[in-house]
PDB file of C-alpha atoms in Angstrom:
ATOM      1  CA  GLN A  15     123.472  53.681  24.279  1.00 72.00           C
ATOM      2  CA  LYS A  16     124.991  50.405  25.440  1.00 80.00           C
ATOM      3  CA  GLU A  17     128.711  49.877  24.853  1.00 89.00           C
ATOM      4  CA  VAL A  18     127.966  46.561  23.175  1.00 93.00           C
ATOM      5  CA  GLU A  19     124.790  45.774  21.242  1.00 94.00           C
ATOM      6  CA  GLN A  20     123.739  42.257  20.349  1.00 94.00           C
ATOM      7  CA  ASP A  21     120.434  41.046  18.939  1.00 88.00           C
ATOM      8  CA  PRO A  22     119.003  38.577  21.501  1.00 85.00           C
ATOM      9  CA  GLY A  23     117.166  36.542  18.849  1.00 87.00           C
ATOM     10  CA  PRO A  24     116.076  33.816  19.083  1.00 93.00           C
ATOM     11  CA  LEU A  25     117.568  32.611  15.840  1.00 95.00           C
ATOM     12  CA  SER A  26     116.277  29.307  14.487  1.00 97.00           C
ATOM     13  CA  VAL A  27     118.015  27.558  11.585  1.00 97.00           C
ATOM     14  CA  PRO A  28     117.938  24.083  10.010  1.00 97.00           C
ATOM     15  CA  GLU A  29     120.842  21.723  10.517  1.00 97.00           C
ATOM     16  CA  GLY A  30     123.618  22.381   8.026  1.00 97.00           C
ATOM     17  CA  ALA A  31     122.872  26.099   7.641  1.00 97.00           C
ATOM     18  CA  ILE A  32     125.481  28.825   7.898  1.00 97.00           C
ATOM     19  CA  VAL A  33     124.830  30.971  10.950  1.00 97.00           C
ATOM     20  CA  SER A  34     125.901  34.578  11.295  1.00 97.00           C
ATOM     21  CA  LEU A  35     125.945  36.221  14.730  1.00 97.00           C
ATOM     22  CA  ASN A  36     126.877  39.873  15.143  1.00 97.00           C
ATOM     23  CA  CYS A  37     127.651  42.596  17.630  1.00 97.00           C
ATOM     24  CA  THR A  38     128.309  46.296  17.359  1.00 97.00           C
ATOM     25  CA  TYR A  39     130.220  48.358  19.880  1.00 96.00           C
ATOM     26  CA  SER A  40     130.980  51.982  20.581  1.00 94.00           C
ATOM     27  CA  ASN A  41     134.280  52.008  22.499  1.00 90.00           C
ATOM     28  CA  SER A  42     137.219  52.286  20.107  1.00 91.00           C
ATOM     29  CA  ALA A  43     139.613  51.254  22.922  1.00 89.00           C
ATOM     30  CA  PHE A  44     138.467  47.626  22.735  1.00 91.00           C
ATOM     31  CA  GLN A  45     141.238  45.363  21.475  1.00 92.00           C
ATOM     32  CA  TYR A  46     140.179  41.886  22.601  1.00 93.00           C
ATOM     33  CA  PHE A  47     137.041  40.489  21.005  1.00 95.00           C
ATOM     34  CA  MET A  48     135.636  37.247  22.347  1.00 96.00           C
ATOM     35  CA  TRP A  49     132.785  34.898  21.701  1.00 97.00           C
ATOM     36  CA  TYR A  50     131.469  32.818  24.557  1.00 97.00           C
ATOM     37  CA  ARG A  51     129.003  29.960  24.242  1.00 98.00           C
ATOM     38  CA  GLN A  52     126.536  29.239  27.026  1.00 97.00           C
ATOM     39  CA  TYR A  53     124.505  26.072  27.149  1.00 96.00           C
ATOM     40  CA  SER A  54     121.309  25.977  29.152  1.00 92.00           C
ATOM     41  CA  ARG A  55     121.911  25.864  32.939  1.00 89.00           C
ATOM     42  CA  LYS A  56     125.675  26.270  32.498  1.00 92.00           C
ATOM     43  CA  GLY A  57     128.162  29.118  32.714  1.00 95.00           C
ATOM     44  CA  PRO A  58     129.600  30.675  29.539  1.00 96.00           C
ATOM     45  CA  GLU A  59     132.704  29.096  27.996  1.00 96.00           C
ATOM     46  CA  LEU A  60     135.195  30.863  25.760  1.00 95.00           C
ATOM     47  CA  LEU A  61     134.718  29.779  22.153  1.00 97.00           C
ATOM     48  CA  MET A  62     137.143  32.067  20.320  1.00 95.00           C
ATOM     49  CA  TYR A  63     138.947  35.334  20.694  1.00 94.00           C
ATOM     50  CA  THR A  64     140.573  37.797  18.305  1.00 93.00           C
ATOM     51  CA  TYR A  65     143.088  40.461  19.129  1.00 90.00           C
ATOM     52  CA  SER A  66     142.592  43.701  17.191  1.00 87.00           C
ATOM     53  CA  SER A  67     141.246  43.376  13.643  1.00 85.00           C
ATOM     54  CA  GLY A  68     140.983  40.504  11.230  1.00 86.00           C
ATOM     55  CA  ASN A  69     139.668  36.994  10.960  1.00 92.00           C
ATOM     56  CA  LYS A  70     140.270  33.855  12.929  1.00 94.00           C
ATOM     57  CA  GLU A  71     139.127  30.377  12.016  1.00 96.00           C
ATOM     58  CA  ASP A  72     138.712  27.336  14.235  1.00 95.00           C
ATOM     59  CA  GLY A  73     137.066  24.357  12.611  1.00 96.00           C
ATOM     60  CA  ARG A  74     133.508  25.303  11.686  1.00 97.00           C
ATOM     61  CA  PHE A  75     133.770  28.663  13.455  1.00 97.00           C
ATOM     62  CA  THR A  76     135.099  31.934  12.039  1.00 97.00           C
ATOM     63  CA  ALA A  77     135.375  35.166  13.992  1.00 97.00           C
ATOM     64  CA  GLN A  78     135.675  38.495  12.186  1.00 96.00           C
ATOM     65  CA  VAL A  79     136.457  41.923  13.545  1.00 96.00           C
ATOM     66  CA  ASP A  80     135.977  45.145  11.593  1.00 94.00           C
ATOM     67  CA  LYS A  81     137.284  47.920  13.807  1.00 92.00           C
ATOM     68  CA  SER A  82     136.528  50.643  11.274  1.00 93.00           C
ATOM     69  CA  SER A  83     132.828  49.784  11.497  1.00 94.00           C
ATOM     70  CA  LYS A  84     132.973  48.678  15.152  1.00 94.00           C
ATOM     71  CA  TYR A  85     131.348  45.421  14.133  1.00 95.00           C
ATOM     72  CA  ILE A  86     132.208  41.825  14.988  1.00 97.00           C
ATOM     73  CA  SER A  87     130.779  38.589  13.647  1.00 97.00           C
ATOM     74  CA  LEU A  88     130.821  34.894  14.379  1.00 97.00           C
ATOM     75  CA  PHE A  89     130.068  32.490  11.541  1.00 98.00           C
ATOM     76  CA  ILE A  90     129.153  28.867  12.129  1.00 98.00           C
ATOM     77  CA  ARG A  91     129.377  26.588   9.083  1.00 97.00           C
ATOM     78  CA  ASP A  92     127.459  23.326   8.776  1.00 97.00           C
ATOM     79  CA  SER A  93     125.553  24.075  11.979  1.00 97.00           C
ATOM     80  CA  GLN A  94     124.644  21.131  14.197  1.00 97.00           C
ATOM     81  CA  PRO A  95     121.914  20.663  16.826  1.00 97.00           C
ATOM     82  CA  SER A  96     124.732  20.599  19.388  1.00 97.00           C
ATOM     83  CA  ASP A  97     125.459  24.241  18.464  1.00 98.00           C
ATOM     84  CA  SER A  98     122.120  25.226  20.011  1.00 98.00           C
ATOM     85  CA  ALA A  99     123.102  27.602  22.794  1.00 97.00           C
ATOM     86  CA  THR A 100     123.326  31.273  23.672  1.00 96.00           C
ATOM     87  CA  TYR A 101     126.302  33.053  22.105  1.00 97.00           C
ATOM     88  CA  LEU A 102     127.669  36.095  23.901  1.00 96.00           C
ATOM     89  CA  CYS A 103     130.080  38.537  22.361  1.00 97.00           C
ATOM     90  CA  ALA A 104     132.493  40.191  24.761  1.00 95.00           C
ATOM     91  CA  MET A 105     135.157  42.857  24.528  1.00 93.00           C
ATOM     92  CA  SER A 106     137.910  44.332  26.610  1.00 90.00           C
ATOM     93  CA  ALA A 107     140.521  47.028  26.261  1.00 86.00           C
ATOM     94  CA  ASP A 108     144.243  46.403  26.263  1.00 71.00           C
ATOM     95  CA  THR A 109     144.754  48.538  29.327  1.00 67.00           C
ATOM     96  CA  GLY A 110     143.176  48.473  32.748  1.00 59.00           C
ATOM     97  CA  GLY A 111     143.125  44.831  32.279  1.00 59.00           C
ATOM     98  CA  PHE A 112     140.221  43.205  33.847  1.00 68.00           C
ATOM     99  CA  LYS A 113     136.964  44.659  32.749  1.00 81.00           C
ATOM    100  CA  THR A 114     135.085  42.809  30.026  1.00 90.00           C
ATOM    101  CA  ILE A 115     131.865  44.097  28.512  1.00 92.00           C
ATOM    102  CA  PHE A 116     129.408  41.439  27.406  1.00 93.00           C
ATOM    103  CA  GLY A 117     126.621  41.588  24.878  1.00 93.00           C
ATOM    104  CA  ALA A 118     123.164  40.412  25.870  1.00 93.00           C
ATOM    105  CA  GLY A 119     123.648  37.120  24.017  1.00 94.00           C
ATOM    106  CA  THR A 120     121.898  35.618  20.985  1.00 96.00           C
ATOM    107  CA  ARG A 121     119.890  32.457  21.529  1.00 95.00           C
ATOM    108  CA  LEU A 122     120.477  29.997  18.671  1.00 97.00           C
ATOM    109  CA  PHE A 123     118.381  26.916  17.870  1.00 97.00           C
ATOM    110  CA  VAL A 124     119.608  24.471  15.249  1.00 97.00           C
ATOM    111  CA  LYS A 125     116.846  22.092  14.206  1.00 96.00           C
ATOM    112  CA  ALA A 126     117.620  18.548  13.077  1.00 94.00           C
TER     113      ALA A 126
ATOM    114  CA  ASP B  13     140.952  21.674  33.486  1.00 69.00           C
ATOM    115  CA  VAL B  14     140.146  24.861  35.303  1.00 64.00           C
ATOM    116  CA  LYS B  15     137.289  24.440  37.640  1.00 90.00           C
ATOM    117  CA  VAL B  16     135.170  27.188  39.110  1.00 96.00           C
ATOM    118  CA  THR B  17     132.562  25.995  41.548  1.00 95.00           C
ATOM    119  CA  GLN B  18     129.702  27.865  43.172  1.00 96.00           C
ATOM    120  CA  SER B  19     128.192  26.852  46.461  1.00 90.00           C
ATOM    121  CA  SER B  20     124.579  26.498  45.299  1.00 92.00           C
ATOM    122  CA  ARG B  21     122.817  26.002  41.970  1.00 94.00           C
ATOM    123  CA  TYR B  22     119.459  27.225  43.260  1.00 96.00           C
ATOM    124  CA  LEU B  23     118.661  29.388  46.257  1.00 96.00           C
ATOM    125  CA  VAL B  24     115.409  30.835  47.551  1.00 97.00           C
ATOM    126  CA  LYS B  25     115.582  33.589  50.157  1.00 97.00           C
ATOM    127  CA  ARG B  26     113.179  36.013  51.770  1.00 97.00           C
ATOM    128  CA  THR B  27     113.300  39.779  51.464  1.00 98.00           C
ATOM    129  CA  GLY B  28     115.634  41.270  54.054  1.00 97.00           C
ATOM    130  CA  GLU B  29     117.743  38.145  54.563  1.00 97.00           C
ATOM    131  CA  LYS B  30     121.510  38.281  54.339  1.00 97.00           C
ATOM    132  CA  VAL B  31     122.686  36.020  51.529  1.00 97.00           C
ATOM    133  CA  PHE B  32     126.138  34.543  50.949  1.00 97.00           C
ATOM    134  CA  LEU B  33     127.214  33.198  47.570  1.00 97.00           C
ATOM    135  CA  GLU B  34     130.531  31.385  47.517  1.00 97.00           C
ATOM    136  CA  CYS B  35     132.876  30.800  44.605  1.00 97.00           C
ATOM    137  CA  VAL B  36     136.034  28.697  44.533  1.00 97.00           C
ATOM    138  CA  GLN B  37     138.555  28.289  41.700  1.00 96.00           C
ATOM    139  CA  ASP B  38     141.315  25.722  41.605  1.00 94.00           C
ATOM    140  CA  MET B  39     143.793  27.209  39.110  1.00 90.00           C
ATOM    141  CA  ASP B  40     145.542  29.852  41.181  1.00 91.00           C
ATOM    142  CA  HIS B  41     144.075  32.716  39.121  1.00 92.00           C
ATOM    143  CA  GLU B  42     144.697  36.194  40.458  1.00 91.00           C
ATOM    144  CA  ASN B  43     141.483  37.765  39.194  1.00 92.00           C
ATOM    145  CA  MET B  44     137.941  36.860  40.152  1.00 95.00           C
ATOM    146  CA  PHE B  45     134.583  38.365  39.239  1.00 96.00           C
ATOM    147  CA  TRP B  46     130.938  38.351  40.198  1.00 97.00           C
ATOM    148  CA  TYR B  47     128.315  39.011  37.523  1.00 97.00           C
ATOM    149  CA  ARG B  48     124.583  38.882  37.403  1.00 97.00           C
ATOM    150  CA  GLN B  49     122.834  37.738  34.248  1.00 95.00           C
ATOM    151  CA  ASP B  50     119.346  38.917  33.377  1.00 93.00           C
ATOM    152  CA  PRO B  51     117.401  38.374  30.142  1.00 87.00           C
ATOM    153  CA  GLY B  52     118.052  41.130  27.634  1.00 84.00           C
ATOM    154  CA  LEU B  53     120.739  42.715  29.805  1.00 87.00           C
ATOM    155  CA  GLY B  54     123.552  40.217  29.448  1.00 87.00           C
ATOM    156  CA  LEU B  55     126.221  39.891  32.086  1.00 93.00           C
ATOM    157  CA  ARG B  56     126.705  42.887  34.336  1.00 94.00           C
ATOM    158  CA  LEU B  57     129.736  43.168  36.562  1.00 94.00           C
ATOM    159  CA  ILE B  58     129.017  43.546  40.259  1.00 96.00           C
ATOM    160  CA  TYR B  59     132.504  43.383  41.791  1.00 96.00           C
ATOM    161  CA  PHE B  60     135.908  42.058  40.921  1.00 94.00           C
ATOM    162  CA  SER B  61     139.109  41.287  42.773  1.00 94.00           C
ATOM    163  CA  TYR B  62     142.644  41.202  41.386  1.00 91.00           C
ATOM    164  CA  ASP B  63     144.332  39.976  44.542  1.00 90.00           C
ATOM    165  CA  VAL B  64     143.631  38.673  48.015  1.00 91.00           C
ATOM    166  CA  LYS B  65     141.831  41.285  50.118  1.00 88.00           C
ATOM    167  CA  MET B  66     141.582  43.613  47.105  1.00 90.00           C
ATOM    168  CA  LYS B  67     138.251  44.486  45.545  1.00 93.00           C
ATOM    169  CA  GLU B  68     136.917  46.912  42.994  1.00 92.00           C
ATOM    170  CA  LYS B  69     133.357  47.958  42.257  1.00 94.00           C
ATOM    171  CA  GLY B  70     131.901  46.978  38.956  1.00 92.00           C
ATOM    172  CA  ASP B  71     128.947  48.560  37.206  1.00 91.00           C
ATOM    173  CA  ILE B  72     126.198  47.584  39.655  1.00 95.00           C
ATOM    174  CA  PRO B  73     127.672  47.238  43.175  1.00 96.00           C
ATOM    175  CA  GLU B  74     124.748  48.734  45.085  1.00 96.00           C
ATOM    176  CA  GLY B  75     123.264  46.310  47.582  1.00 96.00           C
ATOM    177  CA  TYR B  76     126.229  43.927  47.332  1.00 98.00           C
ATOM    178  CA  SER B  77     129.558  43.458  49.051  1.00 97.00           C
ATOM    179  CA  VAL B  78     132.376  40.959  48.537  1.00 97.00           C
ATOM    180  CA  SER B  79     135.107  39.228  50.451  1.00 96.00           C
ATOM    181  CA  ARG B  80     138.349  37.662  49.289  1.00 96.00           C
ATOM    182  CA  GLU B  81     140.317  36.286  52.209  1.00 94.00           C
ATOM    183  CA  LYS B  82     142.033  33.532  50.231  1.00 95.00           C
ATOM    184  CA  LYS B  83     143.189  33.525  46.626  1.00 94.00           C
ATOM    185  CA  GLU B  84     140.915  30.690  45.579  1.00 96.00           C
ATOM    186  CA  ARG B  85     137.720  31.960  47.196  1.00 97.00           C
ATOM    187  CA  PHE B  86     135.564  34.971  46.344  1.00 97.00           C
ATOM    188  CA  SER B  87     132.301  35.540  48.171  1.00 97.00           C
ATOM    189  CA  LEU B  88     129.370  37.731  47.215  1.00 98.00           C
ATOM    190  CA  ILE B  89     127.173  39.054  50.005  1.00 98.00           C
ATOM    191  CA  LEU B  90     123.708  40.500  49.653  1.00 97.00           C
ATOM    192  CA  GLU B  91     123.389  42.541  52.823  1.00 94.00           C
ATOM    193  CA  SER B  92     119.588  42.689  52.779  1.00 97.00           C
ATOM    194  CA  ALA B  93     118.093  40.768  49.887  1.00 97.00           C
ATOM    195  CA  SER B  94     115.425  42.461  47.797  1.00 97.00           C
ATOM    196  CA  THR B  95     113.168  41.112  45.067  1.00 97.00           C
ATOM    197  CA  ASN B  96     115.054  43.054  42.388  1.00 97.00           C
ATOM    198  CA  GLN B  97     118.107  40.951  43.217  1.00 98.00           C
ATOM    199  CA  THR B  98     116.380  37.863  41.878  1.00 98.00           C
ATOM    200  CA  SER B  99     118.767  36.799  39.138  1.00 97.00           C
ATOM    201  CA  MET B 100     121.375  34.342  37.908  1.00 97.00           C
ATOM    202  CA  TYR B 101     124.721  35.004  39.593  1.00 98.00           C
ATOM    203  CA  LEU B 102     127.881  33.928  37.836  1.00 98.00           C
ATOM    204  CA  CYS B 103     131.371  33.815  39.256  1.00 97.00           C
ATOM    205  CA  ALA B 104     134.434  33.842  36.992  1.00 96.00           C
ATOM    206  CA  SER B 105     138.196  33.705  37.296  1.00 94.00           C
ATOM    207  CA  LEU B 106     140.810  35.094  34.931  1.00 91.00           C
ATOM    208  CA  PRO B 107     144.495  34.253  34.659  1.00 87.00           C
ATOM    209  CA  GLN B 108     146.977  37.090  34.696  1.00 84.00           C
ATOM    210  CA  GLY B 109     148.145  38.122  31.218  1.00 83.00           C
ATOM    211  CA  ARG B 110     145.204  36.532  29.387  1.00 85.00           C
ATOM    212  CA  PRO B 111     142.429  39.123  29.549  1.00 84.00           C
ATOM    213  CA  TYR B 112     140.296  37.243  27.036  1.00 88.00           C
ATOM    214  CA  GLU B 113     139.892  33.972  28.894  1.00 90.00           C
ATOM    215  CA  GLN B 114     137.443  34.084  31.767  1.00 93.00           C
ATOM    216  CA  TYR B 115     136.407  30.788  33.314  1.00 95.00           C
ATOM    217  CA  PHE B 116     132.877  30.723  34.641  1.00 97.00           C
ATOM    218  CA  GLY B 117     131.162  28.705  37.301  1.00 96.00           C
ATOM    219  CA  PRO B 118     127.784  27.055  36.618  1.00 95.00           C
ATOM    220  CA  GLY B 119     125.837  29.906  38.186  1.00 96.00           C
ATOM    221  CA  THR B 120     123.488  30.300  41.143  1.00 97.00           C
ATOM    222  CA  ARG B 121     119.845  30.999  40.411  1.00 97.00           C
ATOM    223  CA  LEU B 122     118.724  33.186  43.307  1.00 97.00           C
ATOM    224  CA  THR B 123     115.061  33.898  43.920  1.00 98.00           C
ATOM    225  CA  VAL B 124     114.113  36.485  46.536  1.00 98.00           C
ATOM    226  CA  THR B 125     110.494  36.358  47.643  1.00 97.00           C
TER     227      THR B 125
END
């Protein structure tokens, strides 16, 4: 079993839709939960991160972490064609510092 | 703005060749990483370095080596390229104390024929 599971999609939605992207994980030591966005032919860029449990909102984006279920989500409201990209969840533990585990990434298409 | 640059965007090499991939970051970050990205597998860590001349194996180090002689530069070496090393290679840097914020380069698409 992979430490982090993410549905690769692709996910295709109309402009303006609410998008829900999800990951599950198995390592209860993870404390940092990140979402990276990767446009075609570019490297990933950090979109949002959450420390431990709870929600975090940034404009049209909301990240949720449910540690009891080992489940994290990213919601995109009022999706735009410019949101079309691959979204990777990522996680790391509080100790041992450097190692981040990435999901496989979900490819999102937002159609105008 | 943090900038991570990689020496080539596209590279085609023959089986058995020695291949060098270079990565440079301009923000004085202590930590640097090499990943490969394959469809359905996500990013897999090859090697990382937390200081000059220091290196640690990641999850898939076989067939690779690294060099970090200067803080800003981290090189990935394929000792004898094989077709199963055809992949996208991504370099990243990470500031100390912010384990959530990796900065990635644009990637090198390596094809081994």
